[in-house]
Coordinates of C-alpha atoms and ligand atoms in Angstrom, one line a residue:
X1 CA 16.1 31.7 2.4
X2 CA 16.5 34.0 -0.8
X3 CA 15.1 32.1 -4.0
X4 CA 17.8 32.0 -5.8
X5 CA 19.8 29.7 -3.5
X6 CA 16.3 27.5 -2.9
X7 CA 16.4 27.0 -6.6
X8 CA 20.0 25.6 -6.3
X9 CA 18.9 22.8 -4.7
X10 CA 17.2 19.8 -5.9
X11 CA 13.7 20.6 -6.7
X12 CA 11.3 17.3 -6.4
X13 CA 8.0 17.6 -6.7
X14 CA 5.8 15.0 -5.1
X15 CA 1.8 14.2 -6.3
X16 CA -0.1 12.9 -3.6
X17 CA 0.0 13.0 0.0
X18 CA -1.0 10.0 1.0
X19 CA 1.0 7.4 2.8
X20 CA 3.7 6.6 0.0
X21 CA 4.1 10.6 -0.5
X22 CA 4.3 11.6 3.2
X23 CA 7.1 8.9 3.9
X24 CA 8.8 9.9 0.9
X25 CA 8.7 14.0 1.5
X26 CA 10.0 12.7 5.2
X27 CA 12.8 10.6 3.6
X28 CA 13.7 13.2 0.9
X29 CA 13.7 16.5 3.8
X30 CA 16.1 14.1 5.6
X31 CA 18.9 16.3 3.2
X32 CA 18.6 20.1 3.8
X33 CA 19.6 20.0 0.1
X34 CA 16.6 19.0 -1.4
X35 CA 13.7 20.9 -1.9
X36 CA 10.3 18.9 -1.5
X37 CA 6.9 20.0 -2.5
X38 CA 4.0 17.4 -2.4
X39 CA 0.8 18.8 -4.5
X40 CA -2.8 16.9 -3.6
X41 CA -5.6 16.7 -4.8
X42 CA -8.3 17.0 -1.5
X43 CA -9.0 20.1 -0.5
X44 CA -8.3 19.1 3.4
X45 CA -6.6 15.9 4.6
X46 CA -8.9 14.7 6.5
X47 CA -9.1 10.9 8.8
X48 CA -11.5 8.9 5.9
X49 CA -10.7 5.4 4.9
X50 CA -11.2 2.1 6.9
X51 CA -8.5 -0.3 8.0
X52 CA -4.5 -0.3 7.6
X53 CA -2.1 -3.5 8.3
X54 CA 1.7 -2.6 8.2
X55 CA 4.3 -5.7 8.4
X56 CA 7.5 -5.9 9.8
X57 CA 9.5 -4.4 6.6
X58 CA 7.1 -1.0 6.7
X59 CA 7.3 -0.5 10.3
X60 CA 11.1 -1.4 10.3
X61 CA 11.5 1.7 7.4
X62 CA 9.6 3.9 9.6
X63 CA 11.9 3.1 12.4
X64 CA 14.9 4.1 9.9
X65 CA 13.3 7.3 9.6
X66 CA 13.2 7.8 13.5
X67 CA 8.9 8.1 12.8
X68 CA 8.3 6.8 16.6
X69 CA 5.0 8.2 17.0
X70 CA 3.7 6.5 13.6
X71 CA 4.7 2.9 14.9
X72 CA 4.1 2.6 18.8
X73 CA 0.8 1.3 20.5
X74 CA -0.6 5.0 20.5
X75 CA -1.7 4.8 17.5
X76 CA -1.7 1.3 16.5
X77 CA -2.6 -2.6 17.3
X78 CA -0.3 -5.6 17.9
X79 CA -2.0 -8.6 18.7
X80 CA -1.3 -10.8 21.9
X81 CA -0.8 -13.6 20.4
X82 CA 2.0 -12.0 18.2
X83 CA 0.4 -13.9 15.2
X84 CA 0.0 -11.8 12.4
X85 CA -3.0 -13.5 11.3
X86 CA -5.4 -16.6 12.2
X87 CA -7.4 -18.3 9.8
X88 CA -10.7 -19.8 11.7
X89 CA -13.5 -21.8 9.8
X90 CA -16.6 -20.1 8.8
X91 CA -19.0 -22.1 10.2
X92 CA -17.3 -24.0 13.3
X93 CA -14.9 -21.2 14.4
X94 CA -12.0 -23.3 14.6
X95 CA -8.1 -22.4 14.1
X96 CA -7.5 -23.9 10.6
X97 CA -4.6 -22.1 9.5
X98 CA -2.0 -19.3 11.2
X99 CA 1.0 -17.2 9.3
X100 CA 3.6 -16.5 11.4
X101 CA 6.5 -14.4 11.4
X102 CA 9.9 -15.8 10.3
X103 CA 12.3 -13.4 11.6
X104 CA 10.7 -10.7 14.3
X105 CA 12.3 -10.2 17.4
X106 CA 11.3 -6.7 18.0
X107 CA 8.1 -5.5 19.4
X108 CA 7.5 -3.0 17.6
X109 CA 8.3 -4.7 14.1
X110 CA 5.6 -7.2 14.8
X111 CA 2.1 -6.5 12.3
X112 CA 0.2 -3.2 13.7
X113 CA -3.2 -2.4 12.4
X114 CA -4.2 1.2 12.3
X115 CA -7.1 3.0 11.1
X116 CA -5.7 4.7 8.0
X117 CA -6.8 8.4 9.2
X118 CA -4.6 7.3 12.2
X119 CA -1.1 6.1 10.6
X120 CA -2.1 9.3 7.5
X121 CA -2.0 11.7 10.8
X122 CA 0.7 10.1 12.5
X123 CA 2.9 10.9 9.1
X124 CA 1.8 14.2 8.4
X125 CA 2.7 15.3 11.7
X126 CA 6.5 15.2 10.7
X127 CA 5.6 17.0 7.4
X128 CA 5.6 20.8 7.7
X129 CA 1.8 21.7 6.6
X130 CA 3.6 24.6 4.1
X131 CA 5.1 22.5 1.9
X132 CA 2.0 20.7 1.2
X133 CA -0.2 22.3 -1.4
X134 CA -4.2 21.4 -1.7
X135 CA -6.6 21.4 -4.4
X136 CA -3.8 20.7 -6.4
X137 CA -5.3 18.1 -9.0
X138 CA -2.7 16.7 -11.8
X139 CA -4.1 16.6 -15.0
X140 CA -1.1 16.3 -17.2
X141 CA 2.7 16.0 -16.7
X142 CA 5.7 16.0 -19.0
X143 CA 9.6 15.1 -18.5
X144 CA 12.9 15.6 -20.5
X145 CA 15.8 14.5 -19.3
X146 CA 17.8 18.2 -19.9
X147 CA 14.8 20.3 -19.1
X148 CA 13.0 18.9 -16.2
X149 CA 9.6 18.1 -15.4
X150 CA 6.4 20.3 -16.3
X151 CA 3.4 19.2 -14.1
X152 CA -0.3 20.7 -14.6
X153 CA -2.9 21.0 -12.5
X154 CA -6.8 20.9 -12.2
X155 CA -7.1 24.7 -11.4
X156 CA -5.3 25.7 -14.0
X157 CA -1.7 26.1 -12.6
X158 CA 1.7 24.7 -14.1
X159 CA 4.7 24.3 -11.7
X160 CA 8.5 22.9 -12.8
X161 CA 10.9 20.9 -11.0
X162 CA 13.9 18.4 -11.2
X163 CA 12.4 15.1 -10.4
X164 CA 8.7 14.2 -10.6
X165 CA 7.5 11.4 -7.6
X166 CA 3.8 10.0 -8.8
X167 CA 2.7 8.9 -5.1
X168 CA -1.2 9.5 -6.5
X169 CA -2.2 6.4 -5.5
X170 CA -4.6 3.6 -7.3
X171 CA -6.1 6.2 -9.9
X172 CA -2.8 7.8 -10.7
X173 CA -2.7 10.8 -12.6
X174 CA 1.1 11.2 -13.2
X175 CA 0.9 7.4 -14.3
X176 CA -2.0 8.6 -16.8
X177 CA 0.1 11.3 -18.0
X178 CA 3.3 8.5 -19.0
X179 CA 0.9 5.7 -19.7
X180 CA -2.1 6.6 -21.4
X181 CA -3.6 2.9 -22.3
X182 CA -3.7 1.9 -18.7
X183 CA -6.2 0.5 -17.1
X184 CA -7.6 -1.0 -13.8
X185 CA -9.8 -4.0 -14.0
X186 CA -12.5 -4.9 -11.1
X187 CA -11.3 -8.3 -9.6
X188 CA -15.3 -9.8 -9.1
X189 CA -14.2 -8.5 -4.9
X190 CA -16.1 -6.4 -3.6
X191 CA -15.5 -5.4 0.3
X192 CA -18.0 -4.3 3.0
X193 CA -16.0 -2.6 5.1
X194 CA -16.7 -0.7 9.0
X195 CA -14.5 0.6 11.7
X196 CA -16.0 1.6 14.8
X197 CA -15.3 1.9 18.6
X198 CA -14.1 -0.8 20.1
X199 CA -16.7 -1.0 23.1
X200 CA -19.6 -2.1 20.9
X201 CA -17.4 -5.3 20.9
X202 CA -17.8 -5.7 24.5
X203 CA -21.4 -7.6 24.0
X204 CA -19.8 -10.5 22.0
X205 CA -19.1 -13.3 24.1
X206 CA -15.6 -15.4 23.2
X207 CA -14.1 -12.4 20.8
X208 CA -11.1 -13.6 19.8
X209 CA -8.1 -10.9 20.9
X210 CA -5.9 -11.1 17.6
X211 CA -6.6 -10.6 14.6
X212 CA -8.4 -13.3 13.0
X213 CA -9.6 -14.4 9.1
X214 CA -12.6 -16.7 9.0
X215 CA -12.7 -18.4 5.9
X216 CA -16.0 -19.8 4.1
X217 CA -16.9 -21.4 0.9
X218 CA -17.6 -18.3 -1.0
X219 CA -16.1 -15.4 0.9
X220 CA -14.2 -14.6 4.1
X221 CA -14.7 -12.3 6.9
X222 CA -11.7 -10.6 8.7
X223 CA -12.2 -8.6 12.2
X224 CA -9.3 -7.3 14.3
X225 CA -8.5 -4.3 16.9
X226 CA -7.0 -1.6 15.2
X227 CA -5.2 1.4 17.3
X228 CA -7.1 4.3 19.7
X229 CA -9.9 1.8 20.4
X230 CA -11.1 1.0 17.1
X231 CA -12.1 -1.9 15.9
X232 CA -12.8 -2.8 12.3
X233 CA -14.8 -5.8 10.3
X234 CA -14.2 -6.6 7.1
X235 CA -16.6 -8.8 4.9
X236 CA -17.7 -8.9 1.2
X237 CA -18.9 -10.5 -2.0
X238 CA -17.3 -12.2 -4.6
X239 CA -18.6 -12.4 -8.4
X240 CA -17.8 -13.6 -11.5
X241 CA -16.2 -10.1 -13.1
X242 CA -16.8 -10.6 -16.9
X243 CA -20.5 -11.3 -15.8
X244 CA -22.3 -8.0 -16.5
X245 CA -25.1 -8.5 -14.2
X246 CA -22.4 -9.5 -11.6
X247 CA -23.5 -7.9 -8.2
X248 CA -21.9 -5.0 -7.0
X249 CA -20.1 -4.4 -9.9
X250 CA -21.0 -0.7 -10.7
X251 CA -20.3 0.2 -6.5
X252 CA -18.0 3.1 -6.0
X253 CA -14.8 3.1 -3.6
X254 CA -16.0 4.4 0.3
X255 CA -19.9 4.4 -0.8
X256 CA -21.6 4.2 1.8
X257 CA -24.0 0.9 1.7
X258 CA -27.0 -0.7 3.8
X259 CA -25.3 -2.5 6.9
X260 CA -27.8 -5.0 6.4
X261 CA -25.9 -6.4 2.9
X262 CA -23.6 -7.4 5.4
X263 CA -25.9 -9.3 8.2
X264 CA -27.3 -10.9 5.8
X265 CA -24.3 -12.6 4.1
X266 CA -23.1 -13.5 7.4
X267 CA -26.7 -14.5 9.1
X268 CA -25.6 -18.7 8.9
X269 CA -22.2 -18.1 10.1
X270 CA -20.5 -18.9 13.4
X271 CA -22.3 -16.8 16.8
X272 CA -18.9 -14.4 16.6
X273 CA -19.3 -13.2 13.1
X274 CA -23.0 -13.0 13.4
X275 CA -22.8 -10.8 16.6
X276 CA -19.7 -8.8 14.6
X277 CA -22.4 -8.2 11.7
X278 CA -25.2 -7.2 14.4
X279 CA -23.0 -4.5 16.4
X280 CA -21.6 -3.0 13.0
X281 CA -23.0 0.5 13.0
X282 CA -22.9 1.0 9.3
X283 CA -20.8 0.0 6.2
X284 CA -19.2 1.4 3.2
X285 CA -18.1 -0.5 -0.2
X286 CA -15.0 -1.0 -1.6
X287 CA -14.5 -2.9 -4.9
X288 CA -11.2 -4.3 -5.7
X289 CA -9.6 -3.4 -8.7
X290 CA -6.0 -4.1 -10.0
X291 CA -3.8 -3.7 -13.0
X292 CA -1.2 -5.0 -15.0
X293 CA 2.8 -4.6 -14.2
X294 CA 3.9 -1.8 -15.9
X295 CA 7.2 -2.2 -18.2
X296 CA 9.2 0.6 -17.0
X297 CA 8.7 2.9 -14.0
X298 CA 10.9 5.6 -15.5
X299 CA 9.5 8.5 -17.5
X300 CA 11.8 10.9 -19.5
X301 CA 14.9 10.1 -17.1
X302 CA 13.3 12.4 -14.8
X303 CA 10.1 10.9 -13.1
X304 CA 8.9 8.0 -11.5
X305 CA 6.4 6.2 -9.4
X306 CA 5.7 4.8 -5.8
X307 CA 3.2 2.8 -3.8
X308 CA -0.3 2.3 -5.5
X309 CA 0.8 4.3 -8.6
X310 CA 3.8 2.2 -9.7
X311 CA 1.8 -1.1 -8.8
X312 CA -1.8 -1.6 -8.8
X313 CA -2.0 -5.1 -6.9
X314 CA -5.6 -4.5 -5.3
X315 CA -4.4 -4.2 -1.7
X316 CA -3.7 -8.1 -1.5
X317 CA -2.6 -9.6 1.5
X318 CA -2.6 -6.3 3.4
X319 CA 0.8 -5.0 1.7
X320 CA 0.3 -2.1 0.3
X321 CA 0.7 0.4 3.2
X322 CA 4.4 -1.3 3.8
X323 CA 5.0 -1.7 -0.1
X324 CA 4.1 2.1 -0.3
X325 CA 6.5 3.4 2.5
X326 CA 9.7 0.6 1.1
X327 CA 9.0 2.2 -2.2
X328 CA 9.5 5.4 -0.9
X329 CA 12.5 4.4 1.1
X330 CA 14.4 2.8 -2.2
X331 CA 13.5 5.6 -3.7
X332 CA 15.3 8.0 -1.3
X333 CA 18.6 5.8 -1.3
X334 CA 18.6 6.1 -4.8
X335 CA 19.2 9.4 -4.6
X336 CA 20.9 9.8 -2.2
X337 CA 23.2 7.4 -3.7
X338 CA 24.0 9.7 -6.4
X339 CA 23.6 12.9 -4.4
X340 CA 24.4 12.7 -0.7
X341 CA 23.9 15.5 1.3
X342 CA 27.1 17.3 1.1
X343 CA 26.8 17.5 -2.5
X344 CA 26.7 21.8 -3.2
X345 CA 25.5 21.1 -7.2
X346 CA 22.3 19.1 -8.7
X347 CA 22.9 15.9 -10.4
X348 CA 23.4 15.7 -13.7
X349 CA 20.4 15.2 -15.8
X350 CA 22.5 11.3 -16.2
X351 CA 22.9 10.9 -12.7
X352 CA 19.2 11.5 -12.1
X353 CA 18.1 8.8 -14.6
X354 CA 20.5 6.5 -12.7
X355 CA 19.2 7.3 -9.8
X356 CA 15.8 6.7 -10.9
X357 CA 16.6 3.3 -12.5
X358 CA 18.2 2.6 -9.6
X359 CA 15.2 2.5 -8.2
X360 CA 12.9 0.6 -10.3
X361 CA 15.4 -2.4 -10.3
X362 CA 15.1 -2.6 -6.5
X363 CA 11.6 -2.2 -6.4
X364 CA 10.0 -3.2 -9.8
X365 CA 11.1 -6.9 -10.0
X366 CA 9.3 -7.6 -6.4
X367 CA 6.5 -5.8 -7.3
X368 CA 6.1 -7.5 -10.6
X369 CA 6.7 -10.9 -8.5
X370 CA 3.3 -10.0 -6.3
X371 CA 1.5 -9.1 -9.5
X372 CA 1.7 -12.1 -11.0
X373 CA 0.3 -13.9 -7.7
X374 CA -2.8 -11.4 -7.9
X375 CA -3.5 -11.7 -11.2
X376 CA -3.7 -15.7 -11.0
X377 CA -5.2 -15.6 -7.7
X378 CA -8.1 -13.6 -9.1
X379 CA -8.4 -15.4 -12.6
X380 CA -9.0 -18.5 -10.4
X381 CA -11.4 -16.8 -8.6
X382 CA -13.3 -15.6 -11.1
X383 CA -13.1 -18.9 -13.3
X384 CA -14.6 -20.9 -9.9
X385 CA -17.6 -18.4 -9.9
X386 CA -18.0 -18.6 -13.6
X387 CA -18.3 -22.7 -13.1
X388 CA -20.0 -22.5 -10.3
X389 CA -18.4 -24.8 -8.3
X390 CA -17.6 -23.7 -5.1
X391 CA -14.3 -25.2 -3.1
X392 CA -15.3 -28.0 -0.9
X393 CA -14.6 -27.8 2.9
X394 CA -11.6 -30.3 2.3
X395 CA -9.8 -27.7 -0.2
X396 CA -10.8 -24.6 2.2
X397 CA -9.3 -26.2 5.1
X398 CA -6.4 -27.8 2.9
X399 CA -6.1 -23.8 1.8
X400 CA -6.1 -22.4 5.4
X401 CA -3.5 -24.6 6.7
X402 CA -0.6 -23.9 4.1
X403 CA -1.2 -20.0 5.0
X404 CA -0.6 -16.9 2.8
X405 CA 3.2 -17.8 2.6
X406 CA 3.5 -14.5 2.4
X407 CA 6.9 -13.6 4.4
X408 CA 9.2 -12.7 1.1
X409 CA 6.8 -9.7 1.3
X410 CA 5.9 -8.9 4.9
X411 CA 9.8 -9.4 5.7
X412 CA 11.0 -8.2 2.7
X413 CA 14.1 -6.1 3.7
X414 CA 14.1 -2.9 1.5
X415 CA 17.8 -2.0 2.3
X416 CA 19.2 -5.0 1.6
X417 CA 17.9 -5.4 -1.5
X418 CA 18.9 -2.0 -2.6
X419 CA 22.8 -2.7 -1.9
X420 CA 22.3 -5.9 -3.7
X421 CA 21.1 -3.5 -6.6
X422 CA 23.7 -1.2 -6.6
X423 CA 26.1 -4.3 -6.5
X424 CA 24.8 -5.5 -9.3
X425 CA 25.1 -2.2 -11.2
X426 CA 28.6 -1.6 -9.9
X427 CA 29.8 -4.9 -11.3
X428 CA 27.9 -4.6 -14.3
X429 CA 29.8 -1.0 -14.9
X430 CA 33.1 -2.8 -14.0
X431 CA 32.7 -5.6 -16.1
X432 CA 32.0 -3.3 -19.0
X433 CA 34.8 -1.2 -18.8
X434 CA 36.9 -4.4 -18.6
X435 CA 35.5 -5.2 -21.9
X436 CA 36.3 -1.9 -23.3
X437 CA 40.0 -2.3 -21.7
X438 CA 40.1 -6.0 -23.2
X439 CA 39.2 -4.8 -26.9
X440 CA 42.1 -2.1 -26.4
Ligands
FAD501 C1 -8.5 8.7 1.9 C2 -8.0 7.5 1.2 C3 -8.4 6.2 2.5 C4 -7.7 5.1 2.0 N1 -8.0 4.1 3.3 C5 -7.6 2.9 2.9 C6 -8.3 1.9 3.8 O1 -9.1 2.2 4.5 N2 -7.6 0.4 3.5 C7 -6.5 0.4 2.8 O2 -5.9 -0.8 3.0 N3 -6.2 1.2 2.2 C8 -6.6 2.8 2.2 N4 -6.3 3.3 1.3 C9 -5.3 3.1 0.5 C10 -4.4 2.8 0.7 O3 -3.7 4.1 1.6 C11 -2.9 2.5 -0.3 O4 -3.5 1.4 -1.2 C12 -1.4 2.2 0.4 O5 -1.9 2.8 1.5 C13 -0.6 3.1 -1.0 O6 -0.9 4.3 -0.7 P1 -0.3 5.3 -1.7 O7 0.5 6.6 -1.0 O8 0.3 4.5 -2.9 O9 -1.8 5.6 -2.0 P2 -2.6 6.7 -1.6 O10 -3.2 6.2 0.1 O11 -3.9 6.5 -2.1 O12 -2.5 7.7 -1.9 C14 -2.7 8.6 -2.9 C15 -2.6 10.3 -2.5 O13 -2.6 10.7 -3.7 C16 -4.1 12.0 -3.7 N5 -4.1 11.6 -5.6 C17 -4.7 10.8 -6.3 N6 -4.7 11.5 -7.3 C18 -4.1 12.2 -7.3 C19 -3.8 13.8 -8.8 N7 -4.2 13.6 -10.0 N8 -3.7 14.9 -8.2 C20 -3.1 15.0 -6.9 N9 -3.2 14.3 -6.0 C21 -3.6 12.6 -6.3 C22 -4.9 10.9 -3.7 O14 -5.7 12.4 -2.8 C23 -4.3 10.3 -2.1 O15 -4.2 11.8 -1.4 C24 -6.9 5.0 1.2 C25 -6.9 5.4 0.0 C26 -7.0 6.8 0.5 C27 -6.4 8.0 -0.8

């Protein structure tokens, strides 16, 4: 295709080829008049990371995009009992609580668990490699309503585009470019995670088939099968984040650690948990970091954020993957509302601004609600550890019996939310025109 013909298309630069960035690219590429380029800091896209879950919300969105390869049992695991989470007592192994789906009838919409590398690979299969530029770490960005966006990379290269989508995760360079004083804070929780072959669990009697969270007085333990015959365990330790001598305060994300830490931490737990720690071959540290709600998600009328870059919620409620997918889809719906597949002229700067605002109005209040819950829970946990008074067994059982109450997150309908935002925005415009007419 001739270069000048391509440049008349809308140019969208996506920074970050993770879960949000790849989903956004797949959604936007449904329109031939949008030219998408991805810029990724890594020099290769390998299968690293541990486990990730997708709830009905993210799974429904991937299905809308026709990504059956990313939601099938070929790549993910769904528990036979159709219970997204079962809570058990740390010592007795009794079931003390459950999270249930509210409104999930389709098998493929049931909560699914993956090795993050397998989900990433399944998305990647739907994105042409030639649009992904590796070894491109974004270090600066500018956005101007009239002139578009300018991206600068560590290797000295500079590119321009009409719209910049920051999908560059927790430590987003795009967010730093527009909100330089944003800070991540350690919550005091450091996860110890491992993924290994499911066959290693054959030696453990009575291992639950469904994903299980054992709750204990000062920490929890999660175990689940994942897709492609893999199995995950997640343990960890809480501490007071404000204590300068807190254990694990200075660990790095994905840092190798001694499996002895896991075995020592859970040595007095029930035999299933203890058995799981004994067969775990190795672990890695994942310190839990989160950040405050951003005041705006729209920068210079031309740039916005999706996924962890937009809301650093510390992976709470295992919802980060689905939120990223739904952000990406809401971004696409918003852009489509001002620039559909039949458009032959690029949208005006005010149309682009309107699309980004629609996206923000659809997603930021949802993320803000989650961030409030996360920060309140982190504070309560930190206060508990600072005071040295742990939850009693009765309190723990009562908390587990209530469950997580997060179906507002896991079963959120992003399309409905977008349509409602659009309806309110049109109503507001009509109301203000009525007021203008009334004054004439
Ligand atoms: C390698 C990796 C492994 C992970 N493993 C797990 C896991 O096991 N379990 C889990 O729950 N979550 C994991 N996560 C995080 C999880 O993917 C996200 O929390 C969630 O899916 C939201 O996705 P996201 O696209 O917003 O961010 P991410 O999936 O983190 O993707 C962000 C992408 O942006 C790239 N990037 C970052 N900064 C820049 C920059 N300045 N310039 C260019 N590119 C940049 C990153 O390399 C990454 O590819 C992992 C993330 C990564 C990057």
